[in-house]
CSV table of N, CA and C in Angstrom, one decimal:
chain,number,residue,atom,x,y,z
G,1,MET,N,53.6,118.4,34.9
G,1,MET,CA,53.9,120.1,36.2
G,1,MET,C,53.0,120.5,36.5
G,2,SER,N,53.1,121.4,37.7
G,2,SER,CA,52.1,121.7,38.2
G,2,SER,C,52.8,123.0,38.9
G,3,ASP,N,51.5,124.3,38.6
G,3,ASP,CA,52.2,125.5,39.4
G,3,ASP,C,51.6,125.6,40.6
G,4,PHE,N,52.1,126.4,41.6
G,4,PHE,CA,51.6,126.7,42.6
G,4,PHE,C,52.3,128.1,43.1
G,5,ASP,N,51.3,128.9,43.8
G,5,ASP,CA,51.8,130.0,44.7
G,5,ASP,C,53.1,129.7,45.6
G,6,LEU,N,52.7,128.8,46.4
G,6,LEU,CA,53.4,128.1,47.5
G,6,LEU,C,53.3,126.7,47.8
G,7,ILE,N,54.5,125.9,47.7
G,7,ILE,CA,54.9,125.0,48.0
G,7,ILE,C,55.4,124.4,49.4
G,8,VAL,N,54.6,123.6,50.3
G,8,VAL,CA,55.4,123.6,51.9
G,8,VAL,C,55.4,122.4,51.6
G,9,ILE,N,56.8,122.0,52.0
G,9,ILE,CA,57.7,120.6,52.5
G,9,ILE,C,57.5,120.2,53.6
G,10,GLY,N,56.3,119.4,54.2
G,10,GLY,CA,56.6,118.8,55.4
G,10,GLY,C,55.1,119.5,55.7
G,11,ALA,N,54.9,118.0,56.4
G,11,ALA,CA,52.8,118.5,57.1
G,11,ALA,C,52.8,118.1,58.3
G,12,GLY,N,54.1,118.5,59.0
G,12,GLY,CA,54.1,118.9,60.5
G,12,GLY,C,53.0,119.5,61.2
G,13,PRO,N,53.2,120.0,62.0
G,13,PRO,CA,52.7,121.0,63.0
G,13,PRO,C,52.8,122.6,62.3
G,14,GLY,N,53.9,122.9,61.9
G,14,GLY,CA,54.8,124.1,61.1
G,14,GLY,C,54.2,123.8,59.6
G,15,GLY,N,54.5,123.1,59.2
G,15,GLY,CA,53.9,122.7,57.9
G,15,GLY,C,52.3,122.7,57.2
G,16,TYR,N,51.8,122.3,57.9
G,16,TYR,CA,50.1,122.3,57.9
G,16,TYR,C,49.3,123.2,58.0
G,17,VAL,N,49.7,124.1,59.0
G,17,VAL,CA,49.0,125.2,59.5
G,17,VAL,C,49.6,126.5,58.6
G,18,SER,N,50.7,126.3,58.1
G,18,SER,CA,51.5,127.4,57.1
G,18,SER,C,50.7,127.1,56.0
G,19,ALA,N,50.4,126.2,55.5
G,19,ALA,CA,49.8,125.4,54.0
G,19,ALA,C,48.2,126.1,54.1
G,20,ILE,N,47.6,125.9,55.1
G,20,ILE,CA,46.3,126.3,55.6
G,20,ILE,C,45.9,128.1,55.3
G,21,ARG,N,47.0,128.5,56.4
G,21,ARG,CA,46.8,129.7,56.5
G,21,ARG,C,46.9,130.7,54.8
G,22,ALA,N,48.1,129.8,54.6
G,22,ALA,CA,48.3,130.5,52.9
G,22,ALA,C,47.2,130.2,51.8
G,23,ALA,N,46.4,129.4,52.0
G,23,ALA,CA,45.3,128.9,51.0
G,23,ALA,C,44.3,129.9,51.4
G,24,GLN,N,44.2,130.3,52.6
G,24,GLN,CA,43.1,131.3,53.1
G,24,GLN,C,43.0,132.8,53.0
G,25,LEU,N,44.7,133.1,52.7
G,25,LEU,CA,44.8,134.1,52.4
G,25,LEU,C,45.2,134.6,50.5
G,26,GLY,N,44.6,133.5,50.2
G,26,GLY,CA,44.3,133.0,48.7
G,26,GLY,C,45.5,133.1,47.6
G,27,MET,N,46.5,132.1,48.4
G,27,MET,CA,47.4,131.4,47.9
G,27,MET,C,46.8,129.9,46.9
G,28,LYS,N,47.6,129.6,46.0
G,28,LYS,CA,47.3,128.2,45.5
G,28,LYS,C,48.6,127.4,46.0
G,29,VAL,N,48.2,126.5,47.1
G,29,VAL,CA,49.3,126.1,47.9
G,29,VAL,C,49.6,124.8,47.7
G,30,ALA,N,50.3,123.7,47.5
G,30,ALA,CA,50.5,122.5,47.7
G,30,ALA,C,51.4,122.2,48.9
G,31,CYS,N,51.2,121.0,49.7
G,31,CYS,CA,52.2,120.5,50.9
G,31,CYS,C,52.5,119.0,50.9
G,32,VAL,N,53.6,119.2,50.5
G,32,VAL,CA,54.1,117.5,50.6
G,32,VAL,C,54.7,116.8,51.9
G,33,ASP,N,54.5,115.7,52.0
G,33,ASP,CA,55.2,114.8,52.9
G,33,ASP,C,55.3,113.6,52.7
G,34,LYS,N,56.2,112.8,53.2
G,34,LYS,CA,56.8,111.5,53.2
G,34,LYS,C,55.3,110.4,53.5
G,35,ARG,N,54.9,110.8,54.6
G,35,ARG,CA,54.2,110.0,55.0
G,35,ARG,C,52.6,110.3,54.1
G,36,THR,N,51.6,109.2,54.6
G,36,THR,CA,50.7,109.3,53.8
G,36,THR,C,49.6,109.7,54.8
G,37,THR,N,50.2,109.9,55.8
G,37,THR,CA,48.9,110.8,57.1
G,37,THR,C,49.8,112.1,57.6
G,38,LEU,N,48.7,113.1,57.3
G,38,LEU,CA,49.1,114.5,57.8
G,38,LEU,C,49.9,114.5,59.4
G,39,GLY,N,50.3,115.7,59.7
G,39,GLY,CA,50.8,115.8,61.0
G,39,GLY,C,52.1,115.4,61.5
G,40,GLY,N,53.0,115.2,60.8
G,40,GLY,CA,54.5,114.8,61.0
G,40,GLY,C,54.8,114.1,62.0
G,41,THR,N,55.6,114.0,62.4
G,41,THR,CA,56.3,113.3,63.8
G,41,THR,C,55.2,112.9,64.9
G,42,CYS,N,55.0,114.5,65.7
G,42,CYS,CA,54.5,114.5,66.5
G,42,CYS,C,53.2,113.9,66.7
G,43,LEU,N,52.1,113.9,65.3
G,43,LEU,CA,51.1,113.6,65.7
G,43,LEU,C,51.0,112.4,65.4
G,44,ASN,N,52.1,111.7,64.4
G,44,ASN,CA,51.6,110.1,64.1
G,44,ASN,C,52.3,109.0,64.8
G,45,VAL,N,53.6,109.4,65.1
G,45,VAL,CA,54.5,108.7,66.0
G,45,VAL,C,55.4,109.3,67.3
G,46,GLY,N,55.0,110.3,67.8
G,46,GLY,CA,56.0,111.0,68.9
G,46,GLY,C,54.4,111.5,70.0
G,47,CYS,N,54.3,112.9,70.0
G,47,CYS,CA,53.8,113.6,71.2
G,47,CYS,C,52.5,113.0,71.1
G,48,ILE,N,51.6,113.2,70.0
G,48,ILE,CA,50.1,112.2,70.9
G,48,ILE,C,49.9,110.7,71.0
G,49,PRO,N,50.5,110.0,70.2
G,49,PRO,CA,50.4,108.5,70.5
G,49,PRO,C,50.9,108.5,72.1
G,50,SER,N,52.3,109.1,72.1
G,50,SER,CA,52.7,108.9,73.4
G,50,SER,C,52.0,109.3,74.5
G,51,LYS,N,51.3,110.5,74.4
G,51,LYS,CA,50.2,111.3,75.7
G,51,LYS,C,49.3,110.5,75.7
G,52,ALA,N,48.6,109.5,74.7
G,52,ALA,CA,47.5,108.7,74.6
G,52,ALA,C,47.9,107.5,75.3
G,53,LEU,N,48.7,107.0,75.1
G,53,LEU,CA,49.3,105.4,75.9
G,53,LEU,C,49.5,105.6,77.0
G,54,LEU,N,50.0,107.4,77.4
G,54,LEU,CA,50.5,107.7,79.1
G,54,LEU,C,49.1,107.8,79.5
G,55,ASN,N,48.2,108.5,78.9
G,55,ASN,CA,46.9,108.8,80.1
G,55,ASN,C,46.3,107.5,80.3
G,56,SER,N,46.0,106.6,79.0
G,56,SER,CA,45.6,105.2,79.4
G,56,SER,C,46.5,104.3,80.5
G,57,SER,N,47.6,104.3,80.6
G,57,SER,CA,48.7,103.7,81.4
G,57,SER,C,48.4,104.2,83.0
G,58,GLU,N,48.3,105.6,82.9
G,58,GLU,CA,47.9,106.3,84.3
G,58,GLU,C,46.4,106.2,84.6
G,59,LYS,N,45.7,105.9,84.2
G,59,LYS,CA,44.2,105.6,84.7
G,59,LYS,C,44.4,104.0,85.1
G,60,TYR,N,45.1,103.0,84.1
G,60,TYR,CA,45.0,102.1,84.7
G,60,TYR,C,45.9,101.4,86.1
G,61,ALA,N,47.1,102.0,86.1
G,61,ALA,CA,47.8,102.3,87.5
G,61,ALA,C,46.6,103.1,88.6
G,62,ASP,N,46.3,104.0,88.3
G,62,ASP,CA,45.4,104.3,89.2
G,62,ASP,C,43.9,103.3,89.8
G,63,ALA,N,43.6,102.8,88.9
G,63,ALA,CA,42.4,102.0,89.3
G,63,ALA,C,43.2,100.4,89.9
G,64,ALA,N,44.3,100.1,89.2
G,64,ALA,CA,45.3,98.9,89.8
G,64,ALA,C,45.9,99.4,91.1
G,65,ASN,N,46.1,100.7,91.7
G,65,ASN,CA,46.8,100.8,92.9
G,65,ASN,C,45.6,101.3,94.0
G,66,GLY,N,44.4,101.1,93.8
G,66,GLY,CA,43.6,101.8,94.5
G,66,GLY,C,43.6,103.4,94.6
G,67,LYS,N,44.2,104.0,93.9
G,67,LYS,CA,44.2,105.3,94.0
G,67,LYS,C,43.1,105.9,93.9
G,68,LEU,N,41.6,105.2,93.2
G,68,LEU,CA,40.3,105.9,93.2
G,68,LEU,C,39.4,105.3,94.2
G,69,ASP,N,40.1,104.7,95.1
G,69,ASP,CA,39.5,104.3,96.6
G,69,ASP,C,38.8,105.5,97.2
G,70,ASP,N,39.7,106.4,97.1
G,70,ASP,CA,38.9,107.8,97.8
G,70,ASP,C,37.7,108.6,97.6
G,71,LEU,N,37.9,108.0,96.4
G,71,LEU,CA,36.7,108.8,95.5
G,71,LEU,C,35.7,107.8,95.4
G,72,GLY,N,35.4,106.8,96.5
G,72,GLY,CA,34.3,105.8,96.0
G,72,GLY,C,34.2,104.8,95.0
G,73,ILE,N,35.4,105.2,94.1
G,73,ILE,CA,35.5,104.0,93.1
G,73,ILE,C,36.4,102.8,93.4
G,74,SER,N,36.1,101.5,93.8
G,74,SER,CA,36.8,100.7,93.9
G,74,SER,C,36.9,99.4,92.6
G,75,PHE,N,37.5,98.6,92.5
G,75,PHE,CA,37.5,98.1,91.5
G,75,PHE,C,38.0,96.3,91.9
G,76,GLY,N,37.5,95.1,91.7
G,76,GLY,CA,38.5,93.5,92.1
G,76,GLY,C,39.8,93.9,91.2
G,77,LYS,N,39.9,92.8,90.8
G,77,LYS,CA,40.8,92.4,90.0
G,77,LYS,C,41.1,93.4,88.8
G,78,VAL,N,42.0,94.3,88.7
G,78,VAL,CA,42.4,94.8,87.4
G,78,VAL,C,43.0,94.5,86.2
G,79,LYS,N,42.8,94.1,84.9
G,79,LYS,CA,43.5,93.9,83.7
G,79,LYS,C,43.9,94.7,82.8
G,80,LEU,N,45.0,94.5,82.1
G,80,LEU,CA,45.3,95.6,81.1
G,80,LEU,C,45.3,94.5,80.0
G,81,ASP,N,44.5,95.9,79.0
G,81,ASP,CA,44.3,95.0,77.3
G,81,ASP,C,45.2,96.0,76.6
G,82,LEU,N,46.5,95.7,76.4
G,82,LEU,CA,47.4,96.3,75.5
G,82,LEU,C,46.5,96.8,74.1
G,83,LYS,N,46.2,95.3,73.1
G,83,LYS,CA,45.4,95.4,72.3
G,83,LYS,C,44.5,96.6,72.0
G,84,ALA,N,43.7,96.6,73.2
G,84,ALA,CA,42.5,97.5,73.0
G,84,ALA,C,42.9,99.1,73.4
G,85,MET,N,44.0,98.8,74.3
G,85,MET,CA,45.0,100.5,74.6
G,85,MET,C,45.2,101.1,73.2
G,86,MET,N,46.2,100.2,72.4
G,86,MET,CA,46.8,100.1,71.2
G,86,MET,C,45.6,100.9,70.3
G,87,VAL,N,44.4,100.6,70.0
G,87,VAL,CA,43.5,100.4,69.1
G,87,VAL,C,42.6,101.8,69.5
G,88,SER,N,42.9,102.1,70.7
G,88,SER,CA,42.5,103.6,71.3
G,88,SER,C,43.6,105.0,70.8
G,89,LYS,N,44.3,104.4,71.0
G,89,LYS,CA,45.6,105.3,70.3
G,89,LYS,C,45.3,106.0,68.7
G,90,ASP,N,45.2,104.5,68.0
G,90,ASP,CA,45.1,104.3,66.6
G,90,ASP,C,43.8,105.2,66.4
G,91,LYS,N,42.7,105.2,67.0
G,91,LYS,CA,41.6,106.2,66.8
G,91,LYS,C,42.0,107.4,67.2
G,92,ILE,N,42.5,108.1,68.0
G,92,ILE,CA,43.1,108.9,68.2
G,92,ILE,C,43.5,109.8,67.4
G,93,VAL,N,44.8,108.9,66.8
G,93,VAL,CA,45.5,109.6,66.1
G,93,VAL,C,45.0,109.7,64.7
G,94,LYS,N,44.1,108.7,64.1
G,94,LYS,CA,43.1,108.7,62.7
G,94,LYS,C,42.3,110.1,63.0
G,95,GLY,N,41.8,110.0,63.8
G,95,GLY,CA,40.9,111.5,64.1
G,95,GLY,C,41.5,112.7,63.7
G,96,LEU,N,42.6,112.7,64.8
G,96,LEU,CA,43.4,114.1,64.3
G,96,LEU,C,44.1,114.0,63.0
G,97,THR,N,44.6,113.1,62.4
G,97,THR,CA,45.2,113.2,61.1
G,97,THR,C,43.8,113.3,60.0
G,98,GLY,N,42.7,112.8,60.2
G,98,GLY,CA,41.5,113.0,59.3
G,98,GLY,C,41.1,114.3,59.4
G,99,GLY,N,41.6,115.4,60.8
G,99,GLY,CA,40.7,116.3,60.5
G,99,GLY,C,42.0,117.3,59.7
G,100,ILE,N,43.3,117.2,59.8
G,100,ILE,CA,44.2,118.0,58.8
G,100,ILE,C,43.5,117.3,57.1
G,101,ASP,N,43.2,116.4,56.9
G,101,ASP,CA,42.6,116.4,55.6
G,101,ASP,C,41.6,116.9,55.3
G,102,MET,N,40.7,116.9,56.4
G,102,MET,CA,39.5,117.7,56.1
G,102,MET,C,39.7,119.2,55.9
G,103,LEU,N,40.7,119.9,56.7
G,103,LEU,CA,40.9,121.2,56.5
G,103,LEU,C,42.0,121.4,55.3
G,104,PHE,N,42.3,120.4,54.6
G,104,PHE,CA,42.9,120.6,53.8
G,104,PHE,C,42.2,120.9,52.6
G,105,ALA,N,41.3,119.9,52.2
G,105,ALA,CA,40.0,119.8,51.5
G,105,ALA,C,39.0,121.3,51.4
G,106,LYS,N,38.8,121.4,52.7
G,106,LYS,CA,38.1,123.3,52.6
G,106,LYS,C,38.7,123.9,52.6
G,107,ASN,N,40.1,124.2,52.4
G,107,ASN,CA,40.8,125.5,52.1
G,107,ASN,C,41.8,125.3,50.6
G,108,LYS,N,41.3,124.2,49.8
G,108,LYS,CA,41.8,123.6,48.4
G,108,LYS,C,43.4,123.8,49.0
G,109,VAL,N,44.0,122.9,49.5
G,109,VAL,CA,45.3,122.8,49.9
G,109,VAL,C,45.6,121.5,49.1
G,110,THR,N,46.5,121.4,47.9
G,110,THR,CA,46.7,120.0,47.5
G,110,THR,C,47.9,119.3,47.9
G,111,ARG,N,47.3,118.2,48.1
G,111,ARG,CA,48.5,117.3,49.1
G,111,ARG,C,48.6,116.3,48.2
G,112,LEU,N,50.3,116.5,48.4
G,112,LEU,CA,51.0,115.8,47.7
G,112,LEU,C,52.4,114.6,48.6
G,113,THR,N,52.2,113.1,48.5
G,113,THR,CA,52.8,112.5,48.6
G,113,THR,C,54.2,112.1,48.3
G,114,GLY,N,55.3,112.1,48.8
G,114,GLY,CA,56.7,111.5,48.4
G,114,GLY,C,57.6,112.5,49.1
G,115,THR,N,58.9,112.1,48.7
G,115,THR,CA,60.2,113.0,49.0
G,115,THR,C,60.4,114.1,48.4
G,116,ALA,N,60.4,115.3,49.1
G,116,ALA,CA,60.7,116.3,48.1
G,116,ALA,C,62.1,116.9,48.3
G,117,MET,N,62.9,117.6,46.6
G,117,MET,CA,63.8,117.8,46.8
G,117,MET,C,63.7,119.4,45.9
G,118,ILE,N,64.2,120.2,46.7
G,118,ILE,CA,64.3,121.5,45.6
G,118,ILE,C,65.4,121.3,44.9
G,119,THR,N,65.3,121.2,43.7
G,119,THR,CA,65.9,120.7,42.4
G,119,THR,C,66.5,122.3,41.6
G,120,LYS,N,65.7,123.4,41.6
G,120,LYS,CA,66.4,124.4,41.5
G,120,LYS,C,65.4,125.8,41.9
G,121,GLN,N,65.8,127.0,42.0
G,121,GLN,CA,64.8,128.0,42.0
G,121,GLN,C,63.4,127.6,41.5
G,122,GLY,N,62.5,127.7,42.6
G,122,GLY,CA,61.3,127.8,42.2
G,122,GLY,C,60.5,126.5,41.2
G,123,GLU,N,61.6,125.2,41.7
G,123,GLU,CA,61.2,123.7,41.5
G,123,GLU,C,61.4,122.9,42.9
G,124,VAL,N,60.4,121.9,42.8
G,124,VAL,CA,60.3,121.1,44.0
G,124,VAL,C,60.3,119.6,43.1
G,125,THR,N,61.2,118.5,43.1
G,125,THR,CA,60.7,117.2,42.4
G,125,THR,C,60.6,116.5,43.7
G,126,LEU,N,59.4,115.9,43.2
G,126,LEU,CA,59.2,114.6,44.2
G,126,LEU,C,59.8,113.2,43.6
G,127,THR,N,60.7,112.9,44.4
G,127,THR,CA,61.7,111.5,44.1
G,127,THR,C,61.2,110.3,44.0
G,128,ASP,N,60.1,110.4,44.7
G,128,ASP,CA,59.1,108.6,45.0
G,128,ASP,C,57.6,109.2,45.6
G,129,GLY,N,57.0,108.2,45.4
G,129,GLY,CA,55.7,108.4,46.1
G,129,GLY,C,54.8,108.4,45.0
G,130,PRO,N,53.6,108.3,45.4
G,130,PRO,CA,52.7,108.3,43.9
G,130,PRO,C,52.2,109.7,43.4
G,131,ASP,N,53.0,110.5,43.9
G,131,ASP,CA,52.9,112.1,43.2
G,131,ASP,C,54.7,112.4,42.8
G,132,LYS,N,55.1,111.2,42.6
G,132,LYS,CA,56.6,111.6,41.8
G,132,LYS,C,56.5,112.6,40.7
G,133,GLY,N,57.3,113.5,40.6
G,133,GLY,CA,57.4,114.7,39.5
G,133,GLY,C,57.8,115.7,39.9
G,134,VAL,N,57.6,116.9,38.9
G,134,VAL,CA,58.2,118.0,39.1
G,134,VAL,C,57.1,119.3,39.1
G,135,TYR,N,57.2,120.0,39.9
G,135,TYR,CA,56.1,121.0,40.5
G,135,TYR,C,57.0,122.7,40.6
G,136,GLN,N,56.6,123.3,40.3
G,136,GLN,CA,56.6,124.9,40.0
G,136,GLN,C,56.2,125.9,41.4
G,137,ALA,N,56.9,126.7,42.0
G,137,ALA,CA,56.0,127.3,42.9
G,137,ALA,C,57.2,128.5,43.0
G,138,SER,N,56.4,129.9,43.1
G,138,SER,CA,56.9,131.3,43.3
G,138,SER,C,57.9,131.1,44.5
G,139,LYS,N,57.3,130.3,45.3
G,139,LYS,CA,57.8,130.4,46.9
G,139,LYS,C,57.9,129.0,47.2
G,140,ILE,N,58.9,128.8,48.2
G,140,ILE,CA,58.9,127.5,49.0
G,140,ILE,C,59.3,127.7,50.4
G,141,LEU,N,58.4,126.9,51.1
G,141,LEU,CA,58.7,127.0,52.8
G,141,LEU,C,59.0,125.5,53.0
G,142,ILE,N,60.4,125.6,53.4
G,142,ILE,CA,60.9,123.8,54.2
G,142,ILE,C,60.4,123.7,55.5
G,143,ALA,N,59.5,122.8,55.8
G,143,ALA,CA,59.0,122.9,57.1
G,143,ALA,C,59.0,121.4,57.7
G,144,SER,N,60.3,120.7,57.2
G,144,SER,CA,60.6,119.4,57.9
G,144,SER,C,60.4,118.9,59.2
G,145,GLY,N,60.6,119.9,59.6
G,145,GLY,CA,60.8,119.7,61.4
G,145,GLY,C,61.7,118.5,61.9
G,146,SER,N,61.3,117.4,62.5
G,146,SER,CA,63.0,116.8,63.4
G,146,SER,C,62.9,115.5,62.2
G,147,VAL,N,62.5,115.3,60.7
G,147,VAL,CA,63.4,114.8,59.9
G,147,VAL,C,63.7,115.5,58.6
G,148,PRO,N,65.0,115.5,58.7
G,148,PRO,CA,65.9,116.2,57.5
G,148,PRO,C,65.2,115.9,55.8
């Protein structure tokens, strides 16, 4: 069993920001998430990866359709390398999730991986994952975002 001032359930934009700020204010904080990477749906599989792929796709379309000709940029045959596009997207996501890891370490936020369940007042149980167990906190913040 570990004791914390605050346990945040969910490491998406609401959860990780709350955990970091609470730690900066002097609280002993843990943040729980099912994923092995921080950032929630938005950063891992939603907004950020979608925007990265959209940006690449728009650049490809502009080059392939001659929309850059007026700028003095013209190409021969333009080809799409989907594998390279996905690698680029993954690199962006990894950089951002790694940045949150760095902020957790810098601010001494304990990161817990697993599925959290509030089992009674002041008690969070991780039912699976590498940090499976029971944790105590005087405060619990639910920041599960788009995932119940």
